[in-house]
Amino acid sequence: MASGQTVTEAHAGGHEGDETASPAGQEIPEGLIDLARLVSAQGVRTSIIHYVGLHLRSHRPLPFPREDRFELIAHSRGGWEVASVTVGDRSGCFVVSLPSVGVTTQLVNGDQPHAVVDLILAALSKDVA
């Protein structure tokens, strides 16, 4: 199995180009697009990364599962990763990781994107200090 990634970058003010599909042709979850808009409106730079898992042919089964997911990354002014957010495939919840403040995983209901924005902004304020 080989793994690659594509990036769709959002700046303060929104995405450039087609917002609903990655360069690999997969649909970006609507929750991540909305979240990127909310975070960008606060002046935070974001990127949406599409991790693509590829299956390679082999005479024996490969032990690795397929990986195909989208992740929103929020960056500090210095360019450091402050937060990463994915959307749970089944639950639709936001899975938030804030490595700069020691939070490995926090679940937020999919209907509460403003709570995710608040977590990111709080992590940014601690990153500046």
Short mmCIF file of N, CA and C in Angstrom, two decimals:
data_model
loop_
_atom_site.label_atom_id
_atom_site.label_comp_id
_atom_site.label_asym_id
_atom_site.label_seq_id
_atom_site.Cartn_x
_atom_site.Cartn_y
_atom_site.Cartn_z
N MET A 1 0.84 -1.17 0.00
CA MET A 1 0.00 0.00 0.00
C MET A 1 0.89 1.24 0.00
N ALA A 2 0.56 2.19 -0.80
CA ALA A 2 1.24 3.48 -0.82
C ALA A 2 0.25 4.53 -0.37
N SER A 3 0.76 5.58 0.18
CA SER A 3 -0.13 6.62 0.69
C SER A 3 0.33 7.96 0.16
N GLY A 4 -0.62 8.81 -0.18
CA GLY A 4 -0.30 10.15 -0.67
C GLY A 4 -1.26 11.14 -0.06
N GLN A 5 -1.07 12.39 -0.36
CA GLN A 5 -1.98 13.39 0.15
C GLN A 5 -2.07 14.54 -0.82
N THR A 6 -3.21 15.19 -0.81
CA THR A 6 -3.41 16.39 -1.59
C THR A 6 -3.85 17.47 -0.62
N VAL A 7 -3.61 18.71 -0.95
CA VAL A 7 -3.94 19.81 -0.04
C VAL A 7 -4.80 20.82 -0.75
N THR A 8 -5.86 21.26 -0.08
CA THR A 8 -6.66 22.39 -0.51
C THR A 8 -6.48 23.43 0.56
N GLU A 9 -5.94 24.58 0.21
CA GLU A 9 -5.61 25.58 1.22
C GLU A 9 -6.68 26.66 1.25
N ALA A 10 -7.06 27.03 2.46
CA ALA A 10 -8.01 28.12 2.66
C ALA A 10 -7.29 29.25 3.37
N HIS A 11 -7.53 30.45 2.95
CA HIS A 11 -6.95 31.62 3.59
C HIS A 11 -8.08 32.38 4.24
N ALA A 12 -7.76 33.37 5.04
CA ALA A 12 -8.80 34.20 5.62
C ALA A 12 -9.64 34.73 4.46
N GLY A 13 -10.91 34.40 4.45
CA GLY A 13 -11.77 34.82 3.37
C GLY A 13 -12.32 33.65 2.57
N GLY A 14 -11.84 32.44 2.75
CA GLY A 14 -12.45 31.29 2.10
C GLY A 14 -11.51 30.51 1.22
N HIS A 15 -12.06 29.45 0.62
CA HIS A 15 -11.31 28.55 -0.26
C HIS A 15 -11.16 29.16 -1.63
N GLU A 16 -10.16 28.68 -2.34
CA GLU A 16 -10.00 29.04 -3.74
C GLU A 16 -10.46 27.86 -4.58
N GLY A 17 -11.12 28.13 -5.70
CA GLY A 17 -11.51 27.05 -6.60
C GLY A 17 -12.72 26.29 -6.11
N ASP A 18 -12.86 25.05 -6.59
CA ASP A 18 -13.98 24.20 -6.24
C ASP A 18 -13.87 23.75 -4.79
N GLU A 19 -14.89 24.08 -3.99
CA GLU A 19 -14.83 23.82 -2.56
C GLU A 19 -15.30 22.43 -2.18
N THR A 20 -15.97 21.72 -3.06
CA THR A 20 -16.59 20.46 -2.65
C THR A 20 -15.83 19.22 -3.09
N ALA A 21 -14.79 19.37 -3.90
CA ALA A 21 -14.04 18.20 -4.35
C ALA A 21 -12.55 18.45 -4.19
N SER A 22 -11.85 17.39 -3.81
CA SER A 22 -10.39 17.48 -3.71
C SER A 22 -9.81 17.28 -5.11
N PRO A 23 -8.51 17.56 -5.29
CA PRO A 23 -7.90 17.29 -6.59
C PRO A 23 -7.99 15.81 -6.97
N ALA A 24 -8.15 14.92 -5.99
CA ALA A 24 -8.27 13.50 -6.28
C ALA A 24 -9.70 13.12 -6.65
N GLY A 25 -10.62 14.10 -6.66
CA GLY A 25 -11.99 13.85 -7.09
C GLY A 25 -12.94 13.40 -5.99
N GLN A 26 -12.48 13.33 -4.75
CA GLN A 26 -13.34 12.91 -3.65
C GLN A 26 -14.07 14.12 -3.08
N GLU A 27 -15.25 13.90 -2.53
CA GLU A 27 -16.03 14.97 -1.93
C GLU A 27 -15.49 15.32 -0.54
N ILE A 28 -15.21 16.59 -0.31
CA ILE A 28 -14.81 17.06 1.01
C ILE A 28 -16.07 17.12 1.87
N PRO A 29 -16.03 16.58 3.09
CA PRO A 29 -17.22 16.64 3.95
C PRO A 29 -17.68 18.08 4.16
N GLU A 30 -18.97 18.30 4.00
CA GLU A 30 -19.55 19.63 4.11
C GLU A 30 -19.23 20.27 5.46
N GLY A 31 -19.18 19.46 6.52
CA GLY A 31 -18.86 19.99 7.84
C GLY A 31 -17.49 20.63 7.90
N LEU A 32 -16.51 20.04 7.20
CA LEU A 32 -15.17 20.61 7.18
C LEU A 32 -15.12 21.90 6.37
N ILE A 33 -15.87 21.95 5.30
CA ILE A 33 -15.91 23.17 4.48
C ILE A 33 -16.51 24.31 5.30
N ASP A 34 -17.62 24.05 5.99
CA ASP A 34 -18.26 25.06 6.83
C ASP A 34 -17.33 25.49 7.96
N LEU A 35 -16.66 24.53 8.57
CA LEU A 35 -15.73 24.83 9.66
C LEU A 35 -14.57 25.69 9.16
N ALA A 36 -14.03 25.37 7.98
CA ALA A 36 -12.94 26.17 7.42
C ALA A 36 -13.38 27.61 7.21
N ARG A 37 -14.61 27.81 6.77
CA ARG A 37 -15.13 29.18 6.58
C ARG A 37 -15.22 29.91 7.92
N LEU A 38 -15.73 29.23 8.94
CA LEU A 38 -15.87 29.85 10.26
C LEU A 38 -14.51 30.21 10.86
N VAL A 39 -13.55 29.31 10.75
CA VAL A 39 -12.22 29.56 11.31
C VAL A 39 -11.52 30.66 10.51
N SER A 40 -11.64 30.62 9.19
CA SER A 40 -11.01 31.64 8.34
C SER A 40 -11.60 33.02 8.61
N ALA A 41 -12.89 33.07 8.94
CA ALA A 41 -13.53 34.35 9.26
C ALA A 41 -12.92 34.99 10.51
N GLN A 42 -12.28 34.17 11.34
CA GLN A 42 -11.60 34.68 12.54
C GLN A 42 -10.14 35.06 12.25
N GLY A 43 -9.74 34.99 10.98
CA GLY A 43 -8.38 35.36 10.59
C GLY A 43 -7.35 34.26 10.75
N VAL A 44 -7.81 33.03 10.93
CA VAL A 44 -6.90 31.90 11.11
C VAL A 44 -6.70 31.21 9.76
N ARG A 45 -5.46 30.92 9.41
CA ARG A 45 -5.15 30.22 8.16
C ARG A 45 -5.40 28.73 8.33
N THR A 46 -6.07 28.14 7.37
CA THR A 46 -6.38 26.71 7.42
C THR A 46 -6.00 26.03 6.11
N SER A 47 -5.84 24.71 6.19
CA SER A 47 -5.65 23.86 5.02
C SER A 47 -6.53 22.64 5.20
N ILE A 48 -7.09 22.15 4.12
CA ILE A 48 -7.79 20.87 4.16
C ILE A 48 -6.92 19.88 3.40
N ILE A 49 -6.50 18.84 4.10
CA ILE A 49 -5.62 17.83 3.51
C ILE A 49 -6.43 16.57 3.24
N HIS A 50 -6.26 16.02 2.07
CA HIS A 50 -6.92 14.77 1.70
C HIS A 50 -5.86 13.68 1.67
N TYR A 51 -5.96 12.77 2.61
CA TYR A 51 -5.07 11.61 2.64
C TYR A 51 -5.70 10.52 1.80
N VAL A 52 -4.96 10.02 0.85
CA VAL A 52 -5.48 9.02 -0.08
C VAL A 52 -4.71 7.72 0.11
N GLY A 53 -5.42 6.64 0.39
CA GLY A 53 -4.80 5.32 0.50
C GLY A 53 -4.96 4.59 -0.82
N LEU A 54 -3.91 3.95 -1.28
CA LEU A 54 -3.94 3.21 -2.54
C LEU A 54 -3.70 1.73 -2.28
N HIS A 55 -4.46 0.89 -2.92
CA HIS A 55 -4.25 -0.54 -2.82
C HIS A 55 -3.36 -0.98 -3.98
N LEU A 56 -2.32 -1.70 -3.66
CA LEU A 56 -1.43 -2.22 -4.68
C LEU A 56 -1.70 -3.71 -4.87
N ARG A 57 -1.57 -4.18 -6.08
CA ARG A 57 -1.80 -5.60 -6.34
C ARG A 57 -0.65 -6.43 -5.80
N SER A 58 -1.01 -7.57 -5.26
CA SER A 58 0.01 -8.45 -4.68
C SER A 58 -0.52 -9.88 -4.75
N HIS A 59 0.37 -10.84 -4.70
CA HIS A 59 -0.04 -12.23 -4.70
C HIS A 59 -0.61 -12.66 -3.36
N ARG A 60 -0.35 -11.88 -2.34
CA ARG A 60 -0.89 -12.17 -1.02
C ARG A 60 -1.60 -10.92 -0.50
N PRO A 61 -2.54 -11.08 0.39
CA PRO A 61 -3.26 -9.91 0.91
C PRO A 61 -2.31 -9.00 1.69
N LEU A 62 -2.53 -7.71 1.54
CA LEU A 62 -1.74 -6.73 2.28
C LEU A 62 -2.40 -6.48 3.63
N PRO A 63 -1.63 -6.38 4.72
CA PRO A 63 -2.21 -6.25 6.05
C PRO A 63 -2.66 -4.84 6.42
N PHE A 64 -2.54 -3.87 5.52
CA PHE A 64 -2.85 -2.49 5.85
C PHE A 64 -4.26 -2.12 5.39
N PRO A 65 -5.03 -1.45 6.25
CA PRO A 65 -6.36 -1.00 5.81
C PRO A 65 -6.23 0.20 4.88
N ARG A 66 -7.25 0.43 4.10
CA ARG A 66 -7.27 1.58 3.20
C ARG A 66 -7.49 2.84 4.03
N GLU A 67 -6.75 3.87 3.72
CA GLU A 67 -6.89 5.15 4.39
C GLU A 67 -7.32 6.18 3.37
N ASP A 68 -8.44 6.81 3.60
CA ASP A 68 -8.95 7.83 2.70
C ASP A 68 -9.76 8.79 3.56
N ARG A 69 -9.14 9.91 3.95
CA ARG A 69 -9.83 10.83 4.87
C ARG A 69 -9.40 12.26 4.60
N PHE A 70 -10.21 13.19 5.08
CA PHE A 70 -9.93 14.61 5.00
C PHE A 70 -9.64 15.13 6.39
N GLU A 71 -8.75 16.11 6.47
CA GLU A 71 -8.39 16.70 7.75
C GLU A 71 -8.18 18.20 7.56
N LEU A 72 -8.81 18.98 8.43
CA LEU A 72 -8.61 20.42 8.44
C LEU A 72 -7.49 20.74 9.42
N ILE A 73 -6.51 21.51 8.99
CA ILE A 73 -5.40 21.92 9.84
C ILE A 73 -5.49 23.43 10.02
N ALA A 74 -5.44 23.89 11.29
CA ALA A 74 -5.40 25.32 11.60
C ALA A 74 -3.97 25.67 11.97
N HIS A 75 -3.48 26.78 11.42
CA HIS A 75 -2.09 27.19 11.60
C HIS A 75 -2.00 28.48 12.41
N SER A 76 -0.95 28.58 13.23
CA SER A 76 -0.67 29.82 13.95
C SER A 76 -0.09 30.83 12.96
N ARG A 77 0.09 32.06 13.41
CA ARG A 77 0.69 33.07 12.53
C ARG A 77 2.10 32.68 12.10
N GLY A 78 2.79 31.92 12.96
CA GLY A 78 4.13 31.46 12.62
C GLY A 78 4.16 30.24 11.73
N GLY A 79 2.98 29.71 11.37
CA GLY A 79 2.89 28.56 10.48
C GLY A 79 2.84 27.21 11.17
N TRP A 80 2.86 27.20 12.51
CA TRP A 80 2.81 25.94 13.24
C TRP A 80 1.39 25.39 13.26
N GLU A 81 1.28 24.05 13.27
CA GLU A 81 -0.03 23.40 13.38
C GLU A 81 -0.54 23.57 14.80
N VAL A 82 -1.71 24.17 14.93
CA VAL A 82 -2.32 24.39 16.24
C VAL A 82 -3.42 23.37 16.49
N ALA A 83 -4.13 22.99 15.43
CA ALA A 83 -5.23 22.05 15.59
C ALA A 83 -5.42 21.26 14.31
N SER A 84 -5.92 20.03 14.48
CA SER A 84 -6.36 19.24 13.32
C SER A 84 -7.76 18.73 13.64
N VAL A 85 -8.60 18.70 12.61
CA VAL A 85 -10.00 18.31 12.79
C VAL A 85 -10.39 17.38 11.66
N THR A 86 -11.01 16.27 12.01
CA THR A 86 -11.61 15.37 11.03
C THR A 86 -13.08 15.22 11.39
N VAL A 87 -13.85 14.63 10.47
CA VAL A 87 -15.26 14.35 10.72
C VAL A 87 -15.41 12.84 10.78
N GLY A 88 -16.00 12.34 11.86
CA GLY A 88 -16.22 10.91 12.01
C GLY A 88 -17.11 10.38 10.90
N ASP A 89 -16.68 9.28 10.27
CA ASP A 89 -17.43 8.71 9.15
C ASP A 89 -18.86 8.34 9.52
N ARG A 90 -19.03 7.72 10.65
CA ARG A 90 -20.36 7.23 11.05
C ARG A 90 -21.12 8.23 11.90
N SER A 91 -20.42 8.86 12.86
CA SER A 91 -21.09 9.73 13.83
C SER A 91 -21.35 11.13 13.30
N GLY A 92 -20.51 11.60 12.39
CA GLY A 92 -20.61 12.98 11.93
C GLY A 92 -20.05 13.98 12.92
N CYS A 93 -19.47 13.50 14.03
CA CYS A 93 -18.86 14.37 15.03
C CYS A 93 -17.53 14.89 14.52
N PHE A 94 -17.16 16.06 15.03
CA PHE A 94 -15.83 16.59 14.78
C PHE A 94 -14.87 15.93 15.76
N VAL A 95 -13.76 15.43 15.26
CA VAL A 95 -12.71 14.86 16.10
C VAL A 95 -11.57 15.88 16.08
N VAL A 96 -11.37 16.55 17.21
CA VAL A 96 -10.45 17.67 17.30
C VAL A 96 -9.20 17.25 18.06
N SER A 97 -8.04 17.58 17.50
CA SER A 97 -6.77 17.36 18.17
C SER A 97 -6.07 18.71 18.29
N LEU A 98 -5.63 19.03 19.51
CA LEU A 98 -4.96 20.30 19.79
C LEU A 98 -3.59 20.01 20.40
N PRO A 99 -2.61 19.61 19.58
CA PRO A 99 -1.31 19.20 20.12
C PRO A 99 -0.58 20.32 20.86
N SER A 100 -0.82 21.57 20.50
CA SER A 100 -0.10 22.67 21.14
C SER A 100 -0.51 22.87 22.60
N VAL A 101 -1.68 22.35 23.00
CA VAL A 101 -2.12 22.46 24.40
C VAL A 101 -2.29 21.09 25.04
N GLY A 102 -1.79 20.05 24.39
CA GLY A 102 -1.78 18.71 24.97
C GLY A 102 -3.08 17.94 24.89
N VAL A 103 -4.01 18.36 24.04
CA VAL A 103 -5.27 17.62 23.87
C VAL A 103 -5.11 16.71 22.67
N THR A 104 -5.12 15.39 22.92
CA THR A 104 -4.93 14.47 21.80
C THR A 104 -6.20 14.29 21.00
N THR A 105 -7.35 14.12 21.66
CA THR A 105 -8.60 13.94 20.94
C THR A 105 -9.76 14.46 21.78
N GLN A 106 -10.60 15.26 21.15
CA GLN A 106 -11.83 15.71 21.79
C GLN A 106 -12.93 15.64 20.76
N LEU A 107 -14.07 15.04 21.14
CA LEU A 107 -15.21 14.93 20.24
C LEU A 107 -16.16 16.10 20.45
N VAL A 108 -16.64 16.67 19.34
CA VAL A 108 -17.61 17.76 19.37
C VAL A 108 -18.73 17.38 18.42
N ASN A 109 -19.98 17.52 18.85
CA ASN A 109 -21.12 17.19 18.00
C ASN A 109 -21.03 17.93 16.67
N GLY A 110 -21.44 17.26 15.61
CA GLY A 110 -21.36 17.82 14.27
C GLY A 110 -22.20 19.07 14.07
N ASP A 111 -23.20 19.28 14.93
CA ASP A 111 -24.05 20.46 14.81
C ASP A 111 -23.53 21.63 15.65
N GLN A 112 -22.29 21.53 16.16
CA GLN A 112 -21.71 22.58 16.98
C GLN A 112 -20.34 23.03 16.47
N PRO A 113 -20.26 23.47 15.21
CA PRO A 113 -18.96 23.88 14.68
C PRO A 113 -18.38 25.10 15.41
N HIS A 114 -19.25 25.94 15.99
CA HIS A 114 -18.74 27.11 16.72
C HIS A 114 -17.94 26.67 17.95
N ALA A 115 -18.29 25.53 18.54
CA ALA A 115 -17.52 25.01 19.68
C ALA A 115 -16.11 24.62 19.24
N VAL A 116 -15.99 24.10 18.03
CA VAL A 116 -14.66 23.75 17.49
C VAL A 116 -13.85 25.02 17.26
N VAL A 117 -14.50 26.05 16.72
CA VAL A 117 -13.83 27.33 16.50
C VAL A 117 -13.32 27.88 17.83
N ASP A 118 -14.15 27.81 18.87
CA ASP A 118 -13.74 28.29 20.20
C ASP A 118 -12.52 27.53 20.71
N LEU A 119 -12.49 26.20 20.51
CA LEU A 119 -11.33 25.40 20.93
C LEU A 119 -10.07 25.82 20.19
N ILE A 120 -10.20 26.04 18.90
CA ILE A 120 -9.04 26.45 18.09
C ILE A 120 -8.54 27.82 18.53
N LEU A 121 -9.47 28.77 18.73
CA LEU A 121 -9.06 30.11 19.15
C LEU A 121 -8.41 30.09 20.53
N ALA A 122 -8.92 29.25 21.44
CA ALA A 122 -8.31 29.13 22.77
C ALA A 122 -6.90 28.56 22.65
N ALA A 123 -6.72 27.56 21.79
CA ALA A 123 -5.39 26.98 21.59
C ALA A 123 -4.44 28.00 20.97
N LEU A 124 -4.94 28.83 20.07
CA LEU A 124 -4.11 29.88 19.46
C LEU A 124 -3.67 30.90 20.49
N SER A 125 -4.56 31.28 21.40
CA SER A 125 -4.21 32.28 22.41
C SER A 125 -3.14 31.72 23.35
N LYS A 126 -3.18 30.42 23.64
CA LYS A 126 -2.15 29.80 24.49
C LYS A 126 -0.85 29.63 23.73
N ASP A 127 -0.93 29.45 22.40
CA ASP A 127 0.25 29.30 21.57
C ASP A 127 1.04 30.60 21.50
N VAL A 128 0.32 31.73 21.53
CA VAL A 128 0.95 33.05 21.46
C VAL A 128 1.67 33.36 22.75
N ALA A 129 1.10 32.91 23.89
CA ALA A 129 1.66 33.24 25.20
C ALA A 129 3.02 32.63 25.45
#
